[in-house]
Amino acid sequence: MRIIFGLVLIVGVGLAGFAVYVAKDRFTQYQAALASQRDEIVPTTPIYVVTRQLRYGEQLRPQDVIAVEWPEEYVPFGAFTSAEDIFPEDTDELRTVLRVMERNEPLLISKVTAPGQDAGVASRLSAGMRAFALRVDVSTGVSGFLRPGDRVDVYWSGNARGQNVTRLIQASVQIIAIDQIADEDRSNPVIARTITIAAPPDQIAALAQAQATGNLSLALVGVSDMVDSEIIEVNQEDLLGVEEVIAQEGPRVCTVRNRRGAEVIITPVPCTN
């Protein structure tokens, strides 16, 4: 019995040693796999995203944002990477939302105002741009289907060089407000009386002169249309396809008319004077 017990003990110790060896080998393989995965992990950086849907005109508060890890290579332009940038310590004034943001969407500087600013037209103007209002109605304003953020071509109709002319004077001008509405996410048609566009000062001067001397009409530019419109001018002759005819003086012809019943006979005769 002692011999059998000893053999069983030896076999048990051997099996236990083999199990420890296998477990150690598996653990080593697991550590190597983890190290390999660490080398393949994409480097990240914290950026701030919104925690709920935010709409135009709302104020951005600290509970509306949270920091998340984001791949460094794909951080959106204008994203906030620190809470101090969003809520500066030297002021208690809040930023205002300019565009709709969905939950977990990155917070971008282009979608909020500076601290203390409202969501008015001035916040939409980039450096060197000016806001200018154009008078429109249901026909010149594309039947009310314009909205902030759209681009339009501006046509001028008036008298030039003694002819009625229609000319494209500004191409792809961006609309920043319709009447008193600057919300780009409004989709319902509005019959506007004025639209506000953003343009550099030289274009503003041209538009002011055009509005004072003729009638302006707008043509909506497609969202995906990136082609710059060329200079276009149409007058009445171009519209009707009329060519200018220069009258040439020909030989003088004299005739005599004779009536025979209901018939009138015209007979050429020599001119006497």
PDB file of C-alpha atoms in Angstrom:
ATOM      1  CA  MET A   1       0.000   0.000   0.000  1.00  0.00           C
ATOM      2  CA  ARG A   2       2.833   2.327   0.794  1.00  0.00           C
ATOM      3  CA  ILE A   3       4.349   1.690  -2.626  1.00  0.00           C
ATOM      4  CA  ILE A   4       1.037   2.449  -4.347  1.00  0.00           C
ATOM      5  CA  PHE A   5       0.550   5.579  -2.238  1.00  0.00           C
ATOM      6  CA  GLY A   6       4.057   6.736  -3.113  1.00  0.00           C
ATOM      7  CA  LEU A   7       3.475   6.164  -6.837  1.00  0.00           C
ATOM      8  CA  VAL A   8       0.202   8.100  -6.700  1.00  0.00           C
ATOM      9  CA  LEU A   9       1.953  10.943  -4.871  1.00  0.00           C
ATOM     10  CA  ILE A  10       4.752  11.068  -7.435  1.00  0.00           C
ATOM     11  CA  VAL A  11       2.276  11.074 -10.347  1.00  0.00           C
ATOM     12  CA  GLY A  12       0.229  13.835  -8.651  1.00  0.00           C
ATOM     13  CA  VAL A  13       3.271  15.997  -8.098  1.00  0.00           C
ATOM     14  CA  GLY A  14       4.288  15.477 -11.752  1.00  0.00           C
ATOM     15  CA  LEU A  15       0.860  16.421 -13.035  1.00  0.00           C
ATOM     16  CA  ALA A  16       0.812  19.506 -10.806  1.00  0.00           C
ATOM     17  CA  GLY A  17       4.218  20.555 -12.088  1.00  0.00           C
ATOM     18  CA  PHE A  18       3.110  20.058 -15.688  1.00  0.00           C
ATOM     19  CA  ALA A  19      -0.040  22.136 -15.048  1.00  0.00           C
ATOM     20  CA  VAL A  20       2.066  24.949 -13.562  1.00  0.00           C
ATOM     21  CA  TYR A  21       4.371  24.829 -16.586  1.00  0.00           C
ATOM     22  CA  VAL A  22       1.442  25.008 -19.037  1.00  0.00           C
ATOM     23  CA  ALA A  23      -0.186  27.853 -17.084  1.00  0.00           C
ATOM     24  CA  LYS A  24       3.089  29.800 -17.010  1.00  0.00           C
ATOM     25  CA  ASP A  25       3.532  29.326 -20.745  1.00  0.00           C
ATOM     26  CA  ARG A  26      -0.024  30.540 -21.436  1.00  0.00           C
ATOM     27  CA  PHE A  27       0.475  33.552 -19.156  1.00  0.00           C
ATOM     28  CA  THR A  28       3.668  34.448 -21.012  1.00  0.00           C
ATOM     29  CA  GLN A  29       1.836  34.235 -24.331  1.00  0.00           C
ATOM     30  CA  TYR A  30      -0.983  36.418 -22.961  1.00  0.00           C
ATOM     31  CA  GLN A  31       1.471  39.088 -21.809  1.00  0.00           C
ATOM     32  CA  ALA A  32       3.168  39.079 -25.208  1.00  0.00           C
ATOM     33  CA  ALA A  33      -0.214  39.508 -26.930  1.00  0.00           C
ATOM     34  CA  LEU A  34      -1.089  42.441 -24.656  1.00  0.00           C
ATOM     35  CA  ALA A  35       2.241  44.114 -25.386  1.00  0.00           C
ATOM     36  CA  SER A  36       1.649  43.689 -29.116  1.00  0.00           C
ATOM     37  CA  GLN A  37      -1.813  45.247 -28.829  1.00  0.00           C
ATOM     38  CA  ARG A  38      -0.407  48.180 -26.873  1.00  0.00           C
ATOM     39  CA  ASP A  39       1.927  48.896 -29.768  1.00  0.00           C
ATOM     40  CA  GLU A  40      -1.046  48.916 -32.183  1.00  0.00           C
ATOM     41  CA  ILE A  41      -3.310  51.182 -30.079  1.00  0.00           C
ATOM     42  CA  VAL A  42      -4.116  54.478 -31.828  1.00  0.00           C
ATOM     43  CA  PRO A  43      -2.854  57.481 -29.830  1.00  0.00           C
ATOM     44  CA  THR A  44      -5.700  59.620 -28.528  1.00  0.00           C
ATOM     45  CA  THR A  45      -6.231  63.072 -27.087  1.00  0.00           C
ATOM     46  CA  PRO A  46      -9.154  64.434 -25.035  1.00  0.00           C
ATOM     47  CA  ILE A  47     -11.667  66.673 -26.788  1.00  0.00           C
ATOM     48  CA  TYR A  48     -15.037  67.943 -25.612  1.00  0.00           C
ATOM     49  CA  VAL A  49     -18.377  66.712 -26.970  1.00  0.00           C
ATOM     50  CA  VAL A  50     -21.898  67.800 -26.091  1.00  0.00           C
ATOM     51  CA  THR A  51     -23.974  65.643 -23.754  1.00  0.00           C
ATOM     52  CA  ARG A  52     -27.370  66.515 -25.275  1.00  0.00           C
ATOM     53  CA  GLN A  53     -28.914  68.098 -28.347  1.00  0.00           C
ATOM     54  CA  LEU A  54     -28.232  71.821 -28.429  1.00  0.00           C
ATOM     55  CA  ARG A  55     -30.186  74.182 -30.673  1.00  0.00           C
ATOM     56  CA  TYR A  56     -29.542  77.612 -32.105  1.00  0.00           C
ATOM     57  CA  GLY A  57     -29.632  80.388 -29.508  1.00  0.00           C
ATOM     58  CA  GLU A  58     -29.131  78.197 -26.402  1.00  0.00           C
ATOM     59  CA  GLN A  59     -26.395  79.060 -23.937  1.00  0.00           C
ATOM     60  CA  LEU A  60     -23.640  76.498 -23.480  1.00  0.00           C
ATOM     61  CA  ARG A  61     -23.211  75.434 -19.844  1.00  0.00           C
ATOM     62  CA  PRO A  62     -20.550  73.243 -18.153  1.00  0.00           C
ATOM     63  CA  GLN A  63     -22.990  70.320 -17.765  1.00  0.00           C
ATOM     64  CA  ASP A  64     -23.595  70.353 -21.523  1.00  0.00           C
ATOM     65  CA  VAL A  65     -20.082  69.102 -22.385  1.00  0.00           C
ATOM     66  CA  ILE A  66     -17.845  66.196 -21.426  1.00  0.00           C
ATOM     67  CA  ALA A  67     -14.278  65.213 -22.324  1.00  0.00           C
ATOM     68  CA  VAL A  68     -13.754  62.008 -24.334  1.00  0.00           C
ATOM     69  CA  GLU A  69     -10.719  60.366 -25.883  1.00  0.00           C
ATOM     70  CA  TRP A  70     -10.460  60.991 -29.640  1.00  0.00           C
ATOM     71  CA  PRO A  71      -7.870  59.720 -32.175  1.00  0.00           C
ATOM     72  CA  GLU A  72      -5.169  62.389 -32.429  1.00  0.00           C
ATOM     73  CA  GLU A  73      -4.950  62.092 -36.199  1.00  0.00           C
ATOM     74  CA  TYR A  74      -8.669  62.770 -36.676  1.00  0.00           C
ATOM     75  CA  VAL A  75      -9.373  65.595 -34.246  1.00  0.00           C
ATOM     76  CA  PRO A  76     -11.819  67.969 -36.029  1.00  0.00           C
ATOM     77  CA  PHE A  77     -10.541  71.438 -36.843  1.00  0.00           C
ATOM     78  CA  GLY A  78     -11.631  73.907 -34.187  1.00  0.00           C
ATOM     79  CA  ALA A  79     -12.354  71.274 -31.509  1.00  0.00           C
ATOM     80  CA  PHE A  80     -11.949  72.259 -27.856  1.00  0.00           C
ATOM     81  CA  THR A  81      -9.329  70.262 -25.938  1.00  0.00           C
ATOM     82  CA  SER A  82      -9.633  71.918 -22.510  1.00  0.00           C
ATOM     83  CA  ALA A  83     -12.452  73.186 -20.332  1.00  0.00           C
ATOM     84  CA  GLU A  84     -10.608  76.481 -19.776  1.00  0.00           C
ATOM     85  CA  ASP A  85     -10.898  77.242 -23.496  1.00  0.00           C
ATOM     86  CA  ILE A  86     -14.668  76.743 -23.397  1.00  0.00           C
ATOM     87  CA  PHE A  87     -15.316  78.486 -20.093  1.00  0.00           C
ATOM     88  CA  PRO A  88     -12.499  81.016 -19.442  1.00  0.00           C
ATOM     89  CA  GLU A  89     -11.755  81.605 -15.775  1.00  0.00           C
ATOM     90  CA  ASP A  90     -11.606  85.396 -16.193  1.00  0.00           C
ATOM     91  CA  THR A  91     -15.308  85.697 -17.115  1.00  0.00           C
ATOM     92  CA  ASP A  92     -18.633  84.215 -16.047  1.00  0.00           C
ATOM     93  CA  GLU A  93     -20.318  84.877 -19.399  1.00  0.00           C
ATOM     94  CA  LEU A  94     -21.362  81.877 -21.470  1.00  0.00           C
ATOM     95  CA  ARG A  95     -21.086  81.019 -25.139  1.00  0.00           C
ATOM     96  CA  THR A  96     -24.185  80.831 -27.359  1.00  0.00           C
ATOM     97  CA  VAL A  97     -24.925  77.992 -29.788  1.00  0.00           C
ATOM     98  CA  LEU A  98     -24.928  78.977 -33.480  1.00  0.00           C
ATOM     99  CA  ARG A  99     -25.879  75.631 -35.047  1.00  0.00           C
ATOM    100  CA  VAL A 100     -27.724  72.506 -33.962  1.00  0.00           C
ATOM    101  CA  MET A 101     -25.481  69.896 -32.348  1.00  0.00           C
ATOM    102  CA  GLU A 102     -26.511  66.329 -31.600  1.00  0.00           C
ATOM    103  CA  ARG A 103     -25.560  64.338 -28.511  1.00  0.00           C
ATOM    104  CA  ASN A 104     -21.890  63.194 -28.517  1.00  0.00           C
ATOM    105  CA  GLU A 105     -21.033  65.562 -31.376  1.00  0.00           C
ATOM    106  CA  PRO A 106     -17.659  67.345 -31.018  1.00  0.00           C
ATOM    107  CA  LEU A 107     -17.939  70.938 -29.863  1.00  0.00           C
ATOM    108  CA  LEU A 108     -16.356  73.185 -32.527  1.00  0.00           C
ATOM    109  CA  ILE A 109     -15.458  76.847 -32.283  1.00  0.00           C
ATOM    110  CA  SER A 110     -17.448  77.536 -35.465  1.00  0.00           C
ATOM    111  CA  LYS A 111     -20.651  76.334 -33.766  1.00  0.00           C
ATOM    112  CA  VAL A 112     -20.570  78.633 -30.750  1.00  0.00           C
ATOM    113  CA  THR A 113     -19.973  82.322 -30.167  1.00  0.00           C
ATOM    114  CA  ALA A 114     -17.281  83.894 -28.067  1.00  0.00           C
ATOM    115  CA  PRO A 115     -18.101  84.167 -24.333  1.00  0.00           C
ATOM    116  CA  GLY A 116     -20.780  86.796 -23.754  1.00  0.00           C
ATOM    117  CA  GLN A 117     -21.782  87.193 -27.423  1.00  0.00           C
ATOM    118  CA  ASP A 118     -25.275  86.469 -28.662  1.00  0.00           C
ATOM    119  CA  ALA A 119     -26.128  84.517 -31.815  1.00  0.00           C
ATOM    120  CA  GLY A 120     -26.596  87.649 -33.910  1.00  0.00           C
ATOM    121  CA  VAL A 121     -25.333  88.448 -37.383  1.00  0.00           C
ATOM    122  CA  ALA A 122     -22.056  89.967 -36.139  1.00  0.00           C
ATOM    123  CA  SER A 123     -20.970  86.567 -34.811  1.00  0.00           C
ATOM    124  CA  ARG A 124     -21.212  85.116 -38.341  1.00  0.00           C
ATOM    125  CA  LEU A 125     -18.804  87.581 -39.951  1.00  0.00           C
ATOM    126  CA  SER A 126     -15.236  86.466 -40.534  1.00  0.00           C
ATOM    127  CA  ALA A 127     -12.296  88.873 -40.738  1.00  0.00           C
ATOM    128  CA  GLY A 128     -12.617  91.390 -43.557  1.00  0.00           C
ATOM    129  CA  MET A 129     -16.290  90.664 -44.243  1.00  0.00           C
ATOM    130  CA  ARG A 130     -19.228  93.032 -43.873  1.00  0.00           C
ATOM    131  CA  ALA A 131     -22.988  92.492 -43.599  1.00  0.00           C
ATOM    132  CA  PHE A 132     -25.289  94.195 -46.114  1.00  0.00           C
ATOM    133  CA  ALA A 133     -29.079  94.009 -46.506  1.00  0.00           C
ATOM    134  CA  LEU A 134     -30.771  93.568 -49.885  1.00  0.00           C
ATOM    135  CA  ARG A 135     -34.457  94.234 -50.490  1.00  0.00           C
ATOM    136  CA  VAL A 136     -36.315  91.244 -51.914  1.00  0.00           C
ATOM    137  CA  ASP A 137     -39.888  90.066 -52.505  1.00  0.00           C
ATOM    138  CA  VAL A 138     -41.582  86.789 -53.401  1.00  0.00           C
ATOM    139  CA  SER A 139     -40.268  86.855 -56.999  1.00  0.00           C
ATOM    140  CA  THR A 140     -36.763  88.253 -56.530  1.00  0.00           C
ATOM    141  CA  GLY A 141     -36.232  86.167 -53.373  1.00  0.00           C
ATOM    142  CA  VAL A 142     -36.708  82.727 -55.018  1.00  0.00           C
ATOM    143  CA  SER A 143     -40.289  82.326 -53.748  1.00  0.00           C
ATOM    144  CA  GLY A 144     -39.220  82.343 -50.114  1.00  0.00           C
ATOM    145  CA  PHE A 145     -37.050  79.211 -50.334  1.00  0.00           C
ATOM    146  CA  LEU A 146     -33.889  80.985 -49.227  1.00  0.00           C
ATOM    147  CA  ARG A 147     -32.486  80.367 -45.759  1.00  0.00           C
ATOM    148  CA  PRO A 148     -29.366  81.449 -43.844  1.00  0.00           C
ATOM    149  CA  GLY A 149     -26.295  79.639 -45.097  1.00  0.00           C
ATOM    150  CA  ASP A 150     -27.445  79.473 -48.737  1.00  0.00           C
ATOM    151  CA  ARG A 151     -25.442  81.024 -51.575  1.00  0.00           C
ATOM    152  CA  VAL A 152     -26.993  83.131 -54.328  1.00  0.00           C
ATOM    153  CA  ASP A 153     -26.016  84.843 -57.568  1.00  0.00           C
ATOM    154  CA  VAL A 154     -27.097  88.493 -57.702  1.00  0.00           C
ATOM    155  CA  TYR A 155     -28.401  89.918 -61.002  1.00  0.00           C
ATOM    156  CA  TRP A 156     -28.912  93.614 -61.750  1.00  0.00           C
ATOM    157  CA  SER A 157     -31.521  94.860 -64.247  1.00  0.00           C
ATOM    158  CA  GLY A 158     -31.488  98.484 -65.380  1.00  0.00           C
ATOM    159  CA  ASN A 159     -30.625 100.921 -68.151  1.00  0.00           C
ATOM    160  CA  ALA A 160     -27.034 100.999 -69.387  1.00  0.00           C
ATOM    161  CA  ARG A 161     -25.754 102.699 -72.516  1.00  0.00           C
ATOM    162  CA  GLY A 162     -29.304 103.481 -73.562  1.00  0.00           C
ATOM    163  CA  GLN A 163     -30.399  99.808 -73.397  1.00  0.00           C
ATOM    164  CA  ASN A 164     -32.257  97.701 -70.844  1.00  0.00           C
ATOM    165  CA  VAL A 165     -29.673  95.236 -69.524  1.00  0.00           C
ATOM    166  CA  THR A 166     -29.574  92.362 -67.035  1.00  0.00           C
ATOM    167  CA  ARG A 167     -26.121  91.512 -65.715  1.00  0.00           C
ATOM    168  CA  LEU A 168     -24.658  89.095 -63.165  1.00  0.00           C
ATOM    169  CA  ILE A 169     -22.834  91.374 -60.732  1.00  0.00           C
ATOM    170  CA  GLN A 170     -21.992  89.054 -57.820  1.00  0.00           C
ATOM    171  CA  ALA A 171     -21.671  85.263 -57.804  1.00  0.00           C
ATOM    172  CA  SER A 172     -22.040  82.833 -54.867  1.00  0.00           C
ATOM    173  CA  VAL A 173     -22.756  85.436 -52.203  1.00  0.00           C
ATOM    174  CA  GLN A 174     -23.501  83.833 -48.819  1.00  0.00           C
ATOM    175  CA  ILE A 175     -26.709  84.676 -46.980  1.00  0.00           C
ATOM    176  CA  ILE A 176     -26.266  85.040 -43.223  1.00  0.00           C
ATOM    177  CA  ALA A 177     -29.794  86.143 -42.269  1.00  0.00           C
ATOM    178  CA  ILE A 178     -33.347  86.298 -43.612  1.00  0.00           C
ATOM    179  CA  ASP A 179     -35.193  89.302 -42.184  1.00  0.00           C
ATOM    180  CA  GLN A 180     -34.374  88.916 -38.460  1.00  0.00           C
ATOM    181  CA  ILE A 181     -33.676  85.165 -38.652  1.00  0.00           C
ATOM    182  CA  ALA A 182     -30.079  83.891 -38.604  1.00  0.00           C
ATOM    183  CA  ASP A 183     -30.818  80.237 -37.730  1.00  0.00           C
ATOM    184  CA  GLU A 184     -29.365  78.038 -40.506  1.00  0.00           C
ATOM    185  CA  ASP A 185     -31.398  75.025 -39.370  1.00  0.00           C
ATOM    186  CA  ARG A 186     -34.790  76.508 -40.226  1.00  0.00           C
ATOM    187  CA  SER A 187     -36.220  74.691 -43.252  1.00  0.00           C
ATOM    188  CA  ASN A 188     -39.702  76.206 -43.612  1.00  0.00           C
ATOM    189  CA  PRO A 189     -40.116  78.757 -46.435  1.00  0.00           C
ATOM    190  CA  VAL A 190     -40.249  82.413 -45.392  1.00  0.00           C
ATOM    191  CA  ILE A 191     -41.398  85.254 -47.655  1.00  0.00           C
ATOM    192  CA  ALA A 192     -38.652  87.694 -46.792  1.00  0.00           C
ATOM    193  CA  ARG A 193     -38.517  91.441 -47.238  1.00  0.00           C
ATOM    194  CA  THR A 194     -34.751  91.651 -46.778  1.00  0.00           C
ATOM    195  CA  ILE A 195     -31.823  89.277 -46.832  1.00  0.00           C
ATOM    196  CA  THR A 196     -28.468  89.976 -45.228  1.00  0.00           C
ATOM    197  CA  ILE A 197     -25.361  88.839 -47.070  1.00  0.00           C
ATOM    198  CA  ALA A 198     -21.686  88.711 -46.111  1.00  0.00           C
ATOM    199  CA  ALA A 199     -19.186  90.204 -48.544  1.00  0.00           C
ATOM    200  CA  PRO A 200     -15.968  92.255 -48.585  1.00  0.00           C
ATOM    201  CA  PRO A 201     -16.290  96.069 -48.725  1.00  0.00           C
ATOM    202  CA  ASP A 202     -15.670  96.379 -52.482  1.00  0.00           C
ATOM    203  CA  GLN A 203     -18.524  93.980 -53.245  1.00  0.00           C
ATOM    204  CA  ILE A 204     -20.737  95.810 -50.750  1.00  0.00           C
ATOM    205  CA  ALA A 205     -20.094  99.077 -52.630  1.00  0.00           C
ATOM    206  CA  ALA A 206     -21.036  97.433 -55.930  1.00  0.00           C
ATOM    207  CA  LEU A 207     -24.233  96.000 -54.472  1.00  0.00           C
ATOM    208  CA  ALA A 208     -25.213  99.332 -52.914  1.00  0.00           C
ATOM    209  CA  GLN A 209     -24.782 101.098 -56.257  1.00  0.00           C
ATOM    210  CA  ALA A 210     -26.713  98.377 -58.061  1.00  0.00           C
ATOM    211  CA  GLN A 211     -29.592  98.504 -55.590  1.00  0.00           C
ATOM    212  CA  ALA A 212     -29.819 102.291 -55.938  1.00  0.00           C
ATOM    213  CA  THR A 213     -29.820 102.327 -59.760  1.00  0.00           C
ATOM    214  CA  GLY A 214     -31.866  99.285 -60.779  1.00  0.00           C
ATOM    215  CA  ASN A 215     -33.628  96.106 -59.692  1.00  0.00           C
ATOM    216  CA  LEU A 216     -31.886  93.132 -58.084  1.00  0.00           C
ATOM    217  CA  SER A 217     -32.862  89.487 -58.538  1.00  0.00           C
ATOM    218  CA  LEU A 218     -31.416  86.416 -56.828  1.00  0.00           C
ATOM    219  CA  ALA A 219     -30.673  82.952 -58.200  1.00  0.00           C
ATOM    220  CA  LEU A 220     -30.115  80.125 -55.688  1.00  0.00           C
ATOM    221  CA  VAL A 221     -26.813  78.250 -56.041  1.00  0.00           C
ATOM    222  CA  GLY A 222     -26.820  74.483 -55.435  1.00  0.00           C
ATOM    223  CA  VAL A 223     -25.207  73.102 -52.295  1.00  0.00           C
ATOM    224  CA  SER A 224     -22.690  71.012 -54.240  1.00  0.00           C
ATOM    225  CA  ASP A 225     -22.125  73.595 -57.001  1.00  0.00           C
ATOM    226  CA  MET A 226     -18.574  74.899 -56.668  1.00  0.00           C
ATOM    227  CA  VAL A 227     -18.288  76.340 -60.188  1.00  0.00           C
ATOM    228  CA  ASP A 228     -17.766  80.114 -60.300  1.00  0.00           C
ATOM    229  CA  SER A 229     -20.308  81.802 -62.561  1.00  0.00           C
ATOM    230  CA  GLU A 230     -18.853  83.816 -65.421  1.00  0.00           C
ATOM    231  CA  ILE A 231     -19.795  87.389 -66.278  1.00  0.00           C
ATOM    232  CA  ILE A 232     -23.205  87.309 -67.969  1.00  0.00           C
ATOM    233  CA  GLU A 233     -25.011  90.219 -69.624  1.00  0.00           C
ATOM    234  CA  VAL A 234     -28.214  90.082 -71.664  1.00  0.00           C
ATOM    235  CA  ASN A 235     -29.977  93.002 -73.386  1.00  0.00           C
ATOM    236  CA  GLN A 236     -33.216  93.153 -75.358  1.00  0.00           C
ATOM    237  CA  GLU A 237     -31.538  92.386 -78.660  1.00  0.00           C
ATOM    238  CA  ASP A 238     -29.834  89.297 -77.178  1.00  0.00           C
ATOM    239  CA  LEU A 239     -33.124  88.216 -75.608  1.00  0.00           C
ATOM    240  CA  LEU A 240     -35.182  88.515 -78.800  1.00  0.00           C
ATOM    241  CA  GLY A 241     -32.439  87.508 -81.211  1.00  0.00           C
ATOM    242  CA  VAL A 242     -32.706  90.813 -83.108  1.00  0.00           C
ATOM    243  CA  GLU A 243     -29.758  91.852 -85.251  1.00  0.00           C
ATOM    244  CA  GLU A 244     -29.070  95.481 -86.010  1.00  0.00           C
ATOM    245  CA  VAL A 245     -29.892  96.300 -89.631  1.00  0.00           C
ATOM    246  CA  ILE A 246     -28.167  99.270 -91.246  1.00  0.00           C
ATOM    247  CA  ALA A 247     -30.452 100.914 -93.784  1.00  0.00           C
ATOM    248  CA  GLN A 248     -28.835 101.497 -97.178  1.00  0.00           C
ATOM    249  CA  GLU A 249     -30.148 104.119 -99.611  1.00  0.00           C
ATOM    250  CA  GLY A 250     -31.320 102.492-102.916  1.00  0.00           C
ATOM    251  CA  PRO A 251     -32.607 103.803-106.250  1.00  0.00           C
ATOM    252  CA  ARG A 252     -35.814 105.835-106.198  1.00  0.00           C
ATOM    253  CA  VAL A 253     -38.892 104.005-107.561  1.00  0.00           C
ATOM    254  CA  CYS A 254     -42.107 105.761-108.744  1.00  0.00           C
ATOM    255  CA  THR A 255     -45.427 103.960-109.304  1.00  0.00           C
ATOM    256  CA  VAL A 256     -48.946 104.629-110.501  1.00  0.00           C
ATOM    257  CA  ARG A 257     -51.968 102.910-108.995  1.00  0.00           C
ATOM    258  CA  ASN A 258     -54.997 102.096-111.145  1.00  0.00           C
ATOM    259  CA  ARG A 259     -58.195 100.550-109.766  1.00  0.00           C
ATOM    260  CA  ARG A 260     -60.177  98.126-111.898  1.00  0.00           C
ATOM    261  CA  GLY A 261     -63.189  97.158-109.879  1.00  0.00           C
ATOM    262  CA  ALA A 262     -61.929  95.562-106.684  1.00  0.00           C
ATOM    263  CA  GLU A 263     -58.419  95.074-108.102  1.00  0.00           C
ATOM    264  CA  VAL A 264     -55.620  97.621-107.654  1.00  0.00           C
ATOM    265  CA  ILE A 265     -52.878  97.557-110.295  1.00  0.00           C
ATOM    266  CA  ILE A 266     -49.490  99.147-109.424  1.00  0.00           C
ATOM    267  CA  THR A 267     -47.409 100.130-112.468  1.00  0.00           C
ATOM    268  CA  PRO A 268     -43.795 101.395-112.205  1.00  0.00           C
ATOM    269  CA  VAL A 269     -43.179 104.597-114.194  1.00  0.00           C
ATOM    270  CA  PRO A 270     -40.160 106.927-114.720  1.00  0.00           C
ATOM    271  CA  CYS A 271     -39.787 109.542-112.004  1.00  0.00           C
ATOM    272  CA  THR A 272     -40.128 113.047-113.432  1.00  0.00           C
ATOM    273  CA  ASN A 273     -38.776 114.994-110.472  1.00  0.00           C
TER     274      ASN A 273
END
